[in-house]
Short mmCIF file of C-alpha atoms in Angstrom, two decimals:
data_model
loop_
_atom_site.label_atom_id
_atom_site.label_comp_id
_atom_site.label_asym_id
_atom_site.label_seq_id
_atom_site.Cartn_x
_atom_site.Cartn_y
_atom_site.Cartn_z
CA UNK H 268 -38.06 37.90 -20.44
CA UNK H 269 -36.45 41.32 -20.41
CA UNK H 270 -32.71 41.73 -20.75
CA UNK H 271 -31.27 43.48 -17.66
CA UNK H 272 -29.82 46.88 -18.31
CA UNK H 273 -26.20 47.66 -17.45
CA UNK H 274 -25.61 49.11 -13.99
CA UNK H 275 -23.80 52.44 -13.88
CA UNK H 276 -21.77 53.39 -10.82
CA UNK H 277 -20.88 57.02 -10.33
CA UNK H 278 -17.40 57.57 -8.90
CA UNK H 279 -16.45 60.82 -7.17
CA UNK H 280 -14.69 63.42 -9.22
CA UNK H 281 -10.98 62.62 -9.61
CA UNK H 282 -11.32 59.08 -8.21
CA UNK H 283 -9.57 56.31 -10.11
CA UNK H 284 -10.23 52.57 -9.89
CA UNK H 285 -7.27 50.17 -10.25
CA UNK H 286 -8.09 46.41 -10.20
CA UNK H 287 -4.55 45.68 -9.07
CA UNK H 288 -5.17 47.43 -5.75
CA UNK H 289 -8.31 45.44 -4.99
CA UNK H 290 -7.99 43.22 -1.88
CA UNK H 291 -7.82 39.46 -2.50
CA UNK H 292 -11.03 37.49 -1.98
CA UNK H 293 -11.38 36.12 1.53
CA UNK H 294 -10.44 32.45 1.89
CA UNK H 295 -11.29 32.00 5.56
CA UNK H 296 -14.48 30.17 4.61
CA UNK H 297 -12.55 27.49 2.68
CA UNK H 298 -12.07 24.27 4.68
CA UNK H 299 -8.49 23.07 5.21
CA UNK H 300 -7.28 20.28 2.94
CA UNK H 301 -8.36 16.90 4.28
CA UNK H 302 -6.99 14.41 1.74
CA UNK H 303 -10.29 13.66 0.03
CA UNK H 304 -8.80 11.23 -2.50
CA UNK H 305 -7.13 9.07 0.16
CA UNK H 306 -10.17 9.24 2.43
CA UNK H 307 -12.34 7.89 -0.40
CA UNK H 308 -9.73 5.25 -1.24
CA UNK H 309 -9.68 4.10 2.40
CA UNK H 310 -13.47 3.89 2.47
CA UNK H 311 -13.41 1.85 -0.74
CA UNK H 312 -10.76 -0.45 0.70
CA UNK H 313 -12.65 -1.20 3.92
CA UNK H 314 -16.06 -1.59 2.25
CA UNK H 315 -17.45 -5.05 2.89
CA UNK H 316 -20.32 -6.72 1.06
CA UNK H 317 -23.09 -8.49 2.93
CA UNK H 318 -23.43 -12.27 2.97
CA UNK H 319 -26.19 -12.29 0.35
CA UNK H 320 -24.24 -9.92 -1.89
CA UNK H 321 -21.17 -12.19 -1.71
CA UNK H 322 -23.34 -15.25 -2.35
CA UNK H 323 -24.97 -13.59 -5.36
CA UNK H 324 -21.64 -12.46 -6.77
CA UNK H 325 -20.20 -15.96 -6.34
CA UNK H 326 -23.22 -17.47 -8.10
CA UNK H 327 -22.99 -15.01 -11.00
CA UNK H 328 -19.24 -15.62 -11.34
CA UNK H 329 -19.71 -19.39 -11.28
CA UNK H 330 -22.50 -19.22 -13.86
CA UNK H 331 -20.39 -17.07 -16.21
CA UNK H 332 -17.42 -19.44 -15.86
CA UNK H 333 -19.70 -22.42 -16.55
CA UNK H 334 -21.19 -20.80 -19.66
CA UNK H 335 -17.77 -19.87 -21.01
CA UNK H 336 -16.35 -23.34 -20.30
CA UNK H 337 -19.25 -25.19 -21.98
CA UNK H 338 -19.22 -22.83 -24.95
CA UNK H 339 -15.45 -23.25 -25.38
CA UNK H 340 -15.71 -27.06 -25.17
CA UNK H 341 -18.58 -27.15 -27.69
CA UNK H 342 -16.58 -24.93 -30.02
CA UNK H 343 -13.50 -27.18 -29.79
CA UNK H 344 -15.44 -30.42 -30.33
CA UNK H 345 -17.36 -29.00 -33.28
CA UNK H 346 -14.13 -27.68 -34.79
CA UNK H 347 -12.49 -31.10 -34.43
CA UNK H 348 -15.35 -32.66 -36.38
CA UNK H 349 -15.03 -30.11 -39.19
CA UNK H 350 -11.23 -29.77 -39.33
CA UNK H 351 -9.02 -32.03 -37.25
CA UNK H 352 -5.92 -29.85 -37.40
CA UNK H 353 -7.71 -26.64 -36.38
CA UNK H 354 -9.66 -28.52 -33.74
CA UNK H 355 -6.54 -29.87 -32.04
CA UNK H 356 -4.94 -26.43 -32.32
CA UNK H 357 -7.92 -24.94 -30.48
CA UNK H 358 -7.71 -27.76 -27.93
CA UNK H 359 -4.04 -26.96 -27.30
CA UNK H 360 -4.80 -23.27 -26.85
CA UNK H 361 -7.60 -24.14 -24.42
CA UNK H 362 -5.22 -26.39 -22.48
CA UNK H 363 -2.71 -23.53 -22.34
CA UNK H 364 -5.36 -21.21 -20.93
CA UNK H 365 -6.32 -23.76 -18.28
CA UNK H 366 -2.65 -24.35 -17.43
CA UNK H 367 -2.01 -20.61 -17.02
CA UNK H 368 -5.10 -20.33 -14.82
CA UNK H 369 -3.90 -23.17 -12.61
CA UNK H 370 -0.44 -21.58 -12.29
CA UNK H 371 -1.97 -18.25 -11.30
CA UNK H 372 -4.24 -19.98 -8.78
CA UNK H 373 -1.26 -21.83 -7.31
CA UNK H 374 0.72 -18.60 -7.02
CA UNK H 375 -2.17 -16.90 -5.23
CA UNK H 376 -2.43 -19.87 -2.83
CA UNK H 377 1.34 -19.77 -2.23
CA UNK H 378 1.12 -16.02 -1.56
CA UNK H 379 -1.65 -16.51 1.00
CA UNK H 380 0.36 -19.31 2.63
CA UNK H 381 3.44 -17.06 2.81
CA UNK H 382 1.45 -14.26 4.42
CA UNK H 383 0.01 -16.66 7.00
CA UNK H 384 3.54 -17.87 7.75
CA UNK H 385 4.68 -14.30 8.47
CA UNK H 386 1.62 -13.67 10.66
CA UNK H 387 2.37 -16.83 12.64
CA UNK H 388 6.03 -15.79 13.03
CA UNK H 389 5.04 -12.36 14.33
CA UNK H 390 2.68 -13.92 16.89
CA UNK H 391 5.41 -16.38 17.88
CA UNK H 392 7.84 -13.50 18.44
CA UNK H 393 5.29 -11.68 20.59
CA UNK H 394 4.79 -14.80 22.71
CA UNK H 395 8.55 -15.23 23.03
CA UNK H 396 8.88 -11.70 24.41
CA UNK H 397 6.14 -12.42 26.93
CA UNK H 398 7.54 -15.78 28.11
CA UNK H 399 11.15 -14.45 28.29
CA UNK H 400 12.76 -17.84 27.63
CA UNK H 401 15.80 -18.22 25.42
CA UNK H 402 14.47 -21.44 23.89
CA UNK H 403 11.40 -19.70 22.50
CA UNK H 404 13.60 -16.86 21.19
CA UNK H 405 15.86 -19.40 19.49
CA UNK H 406 12.84 -20.93 17.76
CA UNK H 407 11.83 -17.49 16.48
CA UNK H 408 15.34 -16.77 15.18
CA UNK H 409 15.47 -20.18 13.49
CA UNK H 410 12.11 -19.58 11.80
CA UNK H 411 13.23 -16.09 10.72
CA UNK H 412 16.48 -17.48 9.31
CA UNK H 413 14.51 -20.16 7.43
CA UNK H 414 12.18 -17.52 6.01
CA UNK H 415 15.10 -15.78 4.27
CA UNK H 416 17.22 -18.85 3.52
CA UNK H 417 16.51 -18.73 -0.23
CA UNK H 418 17.37 -15.02 -0.65
CA UNK H 419 20.88 -14.21 -1.81
CA UNK H 420 20.64 -10.59 -0.62
CA UNK H 421 20.19 -11.81 2.96
CA UNK H 422 23.18 -14.18 2.95
CA UNK H 423 25.59 -11.79 4.70
CA UNK H 424 23.03 -10.79 7.35
CA UNK H 425 22.16 -14.43 8.07
CA UNK H 426 25.84 -15.33 8.42
CA UNK H 427 26.40 -12.43 10.82
CA UNK H 428 23.36 -13.49 12.88
CA UNK H 429 24.67 -17.06 13.10
CA UNK H 430 28.05 -15.75 14.24
CA UNK H 431 26.78 -13.36 16.92
CA UNK H 432 23.78 -15.32 18.25
CA UNK H 433 25.76 -17.47 20.76
CA UNK H 434 26.96 -14.31 22.53
CA UNK H 435 23.38 -13.36 23.49
CA UNK H 436 22.50 -15.00 26.81
CA UNK H 437 18.89 -13.81 27.21
CA UNK H 438 15.84 -13.92 24.93
CA UNK H 439 15.45 -10.14 24.71
CA UNK H 440 18.99 -9.67 23.45
CA UNK H 441 18.65 -12.53 20.97
CA UNK H 442 15.43 -11.12 19.51
CA UNK H 443 16.94 -7.64 19.36
CA UNK H 444 19.97 -9.04 17.53
CA UNK H 445 17.78 -10.84 15.00
CA UNK H 446 15.71 -7.69 14.40
CA UNK H 447 18.68 -5.35 13.99
CA UNK H 448 20.70 -7.78 11.88
CA UNK H 449 18.07 -9.12 9.48
CA UNK H 450 15.41 -6.40 9.35
CA UNK H 451 17.34 -3.11 9.44
CA UNK H 452 18.11 -3.11 5.70
CA UNK H 453 14.62 -4.39 4.85
CA UNK H 454 13.09 -1.57 6.92
CA UNK H 455 15.13 0.95 4.93
CA UNK H 456 13.90 -0.50 1.63
CA UNK H 457 10.29 -0.53 2.79
CA UNK H 458 10.59 3.06 4.02
CA UNK H 459 11.89 4.14 0.61
CA UNK H 460 8.88 2.48 -1.02
CA UNK H 461 6.54 4.41 1.29
CA UNK H 462 8.34 7.66 0.51
CA UNK H 463 8.05 7.01 -3.22
CA UNK H 464 4.34 6.18 -2.97
CA UNK H 465 3.62 9.26 -0.83
CA UNK H 466 5.47 11.42 -3.35
CA UNK H 467 3.54 9.92 -6.27
CA UNK H 468 0.16 10.36 -4.57
CA UNK H 469 0.97 13.98 -3.71
CA UNK H 470 1.98 14.73 -7.30
CA UNK H 471 -0.96 12.86 -8.86
CA UNK H 472 -3.45 14.67 -6.62
CA UNK H 473 -1.89 18.02 -7.47
CA UNK H 474 -1.75 17.39 -11.23
CA UNK H 475 -4.99 15.44 -11.90
CA UNK H 476 -8.02 17.74 -11.75
CA UNK H 477 -10.64 14.99 -12.18
CA UNK H 478 -12.39 13.89 -8.99
CA UNK H 479 -12.58 10.13 -9.44
CA UNK H 480 -9.36 9.69 -11.39
CA UNK H 481 -7.21 10.89 -8.49
CA UNK H 482 -9.03 8.47 -6.17
CA UNK H 483 -8.34 5.59 -8.56
CA UNK H 484 -4.70 6.68 -8.95
CA UNK H 485 -4.27 6.85 -5.16
CA UNK H 486 -5.84 3.39 -4.73
CA UNK H 487 -3.63 1.80 -7.41
CA UNK H 488 -0.50 3.47 -6.01
CA UNK H 489 -1.26 2.26 -2.50
CA UNK H 490 -1.98 -1.29 -3.68
CA UNK H 491 1.36 -1.36 -5.52
CA UNK H 492 3.11 0.03 -2.43
CA UNK H 493 1.59 -2.63 -0.16
CA UNK H 494 2.53 -5.38 -2.60
CA UNK H 495 6.16 -4.20 -2.79
CA UNK H 496 6.41 -3.92 0.99
CA UNK H 497 5.14 -7.49 1.32
CA UNK H 498 7.72 -8.66 -1.23
CA UNK H 499 10.51 -6.87 0.64
CA UNK H 500 9.70 -8.75 3.84
CA UNK H 501 9.17 -12.05 2.00
CA UNK H 502 5.37 -11.99 1.64
CA UNK H 503 5.15 -12.45 -2.15
CA UNK H 504 1.55 -11.22 -2.24
CA UNK H 505 -0.43 -11.73 -5.45
CA UNK H 506 -3.41 -9.70 -6.62
CA UNK H 507 -5.86 -11.22 -4.13
CA UNK H 508 -3.17 -11.21 -1.46
CA UNK H 509 -2.59 -7.48 -2.00
CA UNK H 510 -6.31 -6.82 -1.57
CA UNK H 511 -6.29 -8.91 1.60
CA UNK H 512 -3.31 -6.95 2.87
CA UNK H 513 -5.04 -3.67 2.08
CA UNK H 514 -8.07 -4.72 4.13
CA UNK H 515 -5.77 -5.88 6.93
CA UNK H 516 -3.86 -2.60 6.91
CA UNK H 517 -7.05 -0.54 7.01
CA UNK H 518 -8.39 -2.74 9.83
CA UNK H 519 -5.11 -2.13 11.69
CA UNK H 520 -5.47 1.62 11.22
CA UNK H 521 -9.05 1.55 12.47
CA UNK H 522 -8.15 -0.63 15.47
CA UNK H 523 -5.33 1.70 16.53
CA UNK H 524 -7.28 4.87 15.76
CA UNK H 525 -4.64 5.98 13.28
CA UNK H 526 -7.04 7.09 10.54
CA UNK H 527 -7.60 10.44 12.23
CA UNK H 528 -4.96 13.14 12.37
CA UNK H 529 -2.42 12.33 15.08
CA UNK H 530 0.71 13.93 16.46
CA UNK H 531 2.87 12.49 13.68
CA UNK H 532 0.65 14.07 11.02
CA UNK H 533 0.17 17.56 12.44
CA UNK H 534 3.22 18.93 10.63
CA UNK H 535 2.13 17.47 7.28
CA UNK H 536 -1.44 18.73 7.64
CA UNK H 537 -0.20 22.16 8.69
CA UNK H 538 2.10 22.23 5.67
CA UNK H 539 -0.81 21.26 3.45
CA UNK H 540 -2.93 24.06 4.93
CA UNK H 541 -0.19 26.62 4.30
CA UNK H 542 0.49 25.38 0.76
CA UNK H 543 -3.25 25.41 0.01
CA UNK H 544 -3.16 29.22 0.37
CA UNK H 545 -1.12 29.24 -2.84
CA UNK H 546 -2.34 26.05 -4.54
CA UNK H 547 -5.41 24.23 -3.31
CA UNK H 548 -4.62 21.10 -5.31
CA UNK H 549 -1.04 20.85 -4.03
CA UNK H 550 -2.24 21.31 -0.45
CA UNK H 551 -4.62 18.39 -0.96
CA UNK H 552 -1.73 16.44 -2.42
CA UNK H 553 0.42 16.96 0.68
CA UNK H 554 -2.35 15.67 2.96
CA UNK H 555 -3.04 12.72 0.64
CA UNK H 556 0.67 11.94 0.67
CA UNK H 557 0.68 12.02 4.48
CA UNK H 558 -2.23 9.57 4.59
CA UNK H 559 -0.37 7.35 2.13
CA UNK H 560 2.70 7.47 4.37
CA UNK H 561 0.58 6.46 7.36
CA UNK H 562 -0.95 3.61 5.35
CA UNK H 563 2.53 2.49 4.30
CA UNK H 564 3.79 2.49 7.90
CA UNK H 565 0.82 0.34 8.90
CA UNK H 566 1.64 -1.99 5.98
CA UNK H 567 5.21 -2.29 7.29
CA UNK H 568 3.87 -3.29 10.71
CA UNK H 569 1.56 -5.89 9.13
CA UNK H 570 4.14 -7.38 6.74
CA UNK H 571 7.11 -7.28 9.13
CA UNK H 572 7.87 -10.74 10.59
CA UNK H 573 8.94 -9.19 13.92
CA UNK H 574 7.20 -6.31 15.72
CA UNK H 575 9.20 -3.13 16.29
CA UNK H 576 11.21 -3.40 19.49
CA UNK H 577 14.90 -2.52 19.19
CA UNK H 578 14.59 -0.52 15.95
CA UNK H 579 12.56 2.72 15.82
CA UNK H 580 9.17 2.71 14.18
CA UNK H 581 8.93 5.07 11.17
CA UNK H 582 7.03 8.31 11.71
CA UNK H 583 4.72 9.92 9.20
CA UNK H 584 6.31 13.37 9.52
CA UNK H 585 9.80 12.01 8.86
CA UNK H 586 8.64 9.96 5.87
CA UNK H 587 6.81 12.96 4.40
CA UNK H 588 9.77 15.30 4.89
CA UNK H 589 11.99 12.90 2.94
CA UNK H 590 9.29 12.28 0.31
CA UNK H 591 8.71 15.98 -0.34
CA UNK H 592 12.40 16.80 -0.30
CA UNK H 593 12.79 14.25 -3.10
CA UNK H 594 10.65 16.51 -5.30
CA UNK H 595 13.23 19.27 -5.25
CA UNK H 596 16.51 17.37 -4.97
CA UNK H 597 18.95 18.11 -7.74
CA UNK H 598 20.41 15.14 -9.57
CA UNK H 599 23.90 14.26 -8.42
CA UNK H 600 26.71 15.27 -10.77
CA UNK H 601 28.81 12.50 -12.21
#
């Protein structure tokens, strides 16, 4: 194979070539940022295995647990026969492992039960608004008050609701009072969690150059955001409960058609397109942050014990404006 010879270009006499005056390469052929990391995370969250795949995975998991259990028991019994003290020490450690596993299982069951209780309360509130009877609204308010009876941070709001509830003569006013009194502060906390998660996803996408690492970071950040939102509203979701919530949130987005770009995301996507002219990664980060904000708003709707009625529903553009402004805010002077 012959080595190509250098190509000589003859310039006219007196002509000078300055690389600084060369026009920038055209970028019209580059697609606008579309939030690839969040799109892949959403596809991973809504992926569902077939019946036979779930059956096979359950069988493999059960077989592994059986092998480990039998091996551990054989090890403990053989160790007791050789050395009684070490054998009983191993038996105590095994009992501690089983006890911790039972506690974790009970916490997961309690988390699922808590989430079902909030779902039932939200359906009950929807039925109360449709029936327009004060008795049904009183039942909803009583269930909502019982939901937060053990929380010290809700003591003042519950006392104010008890004081002002007799003044409301119709069901609509009573439900609006319960929503504005008990859920206004919780909505603010949940909105701050969404803003923080959107900011983190935008920064991680802009700073992490690896393709799959940013997807994993976005998925972990969104799972943590959904779990904290559930805890704010009283859900107490565990690991499995957070995964269930993630699937429920994605199903809610698909059912409402909110996965595609809507009116409340046009500003964020346009900002990402403009920023991508200067930094492609940061433009992707802005769009990923907007998708995270939309996912967080859907999580608020799923975890909220009452649907939005008297209080305004958060908008993606507003959440993103506050999230991105937090990147450049100066710390307050003390």
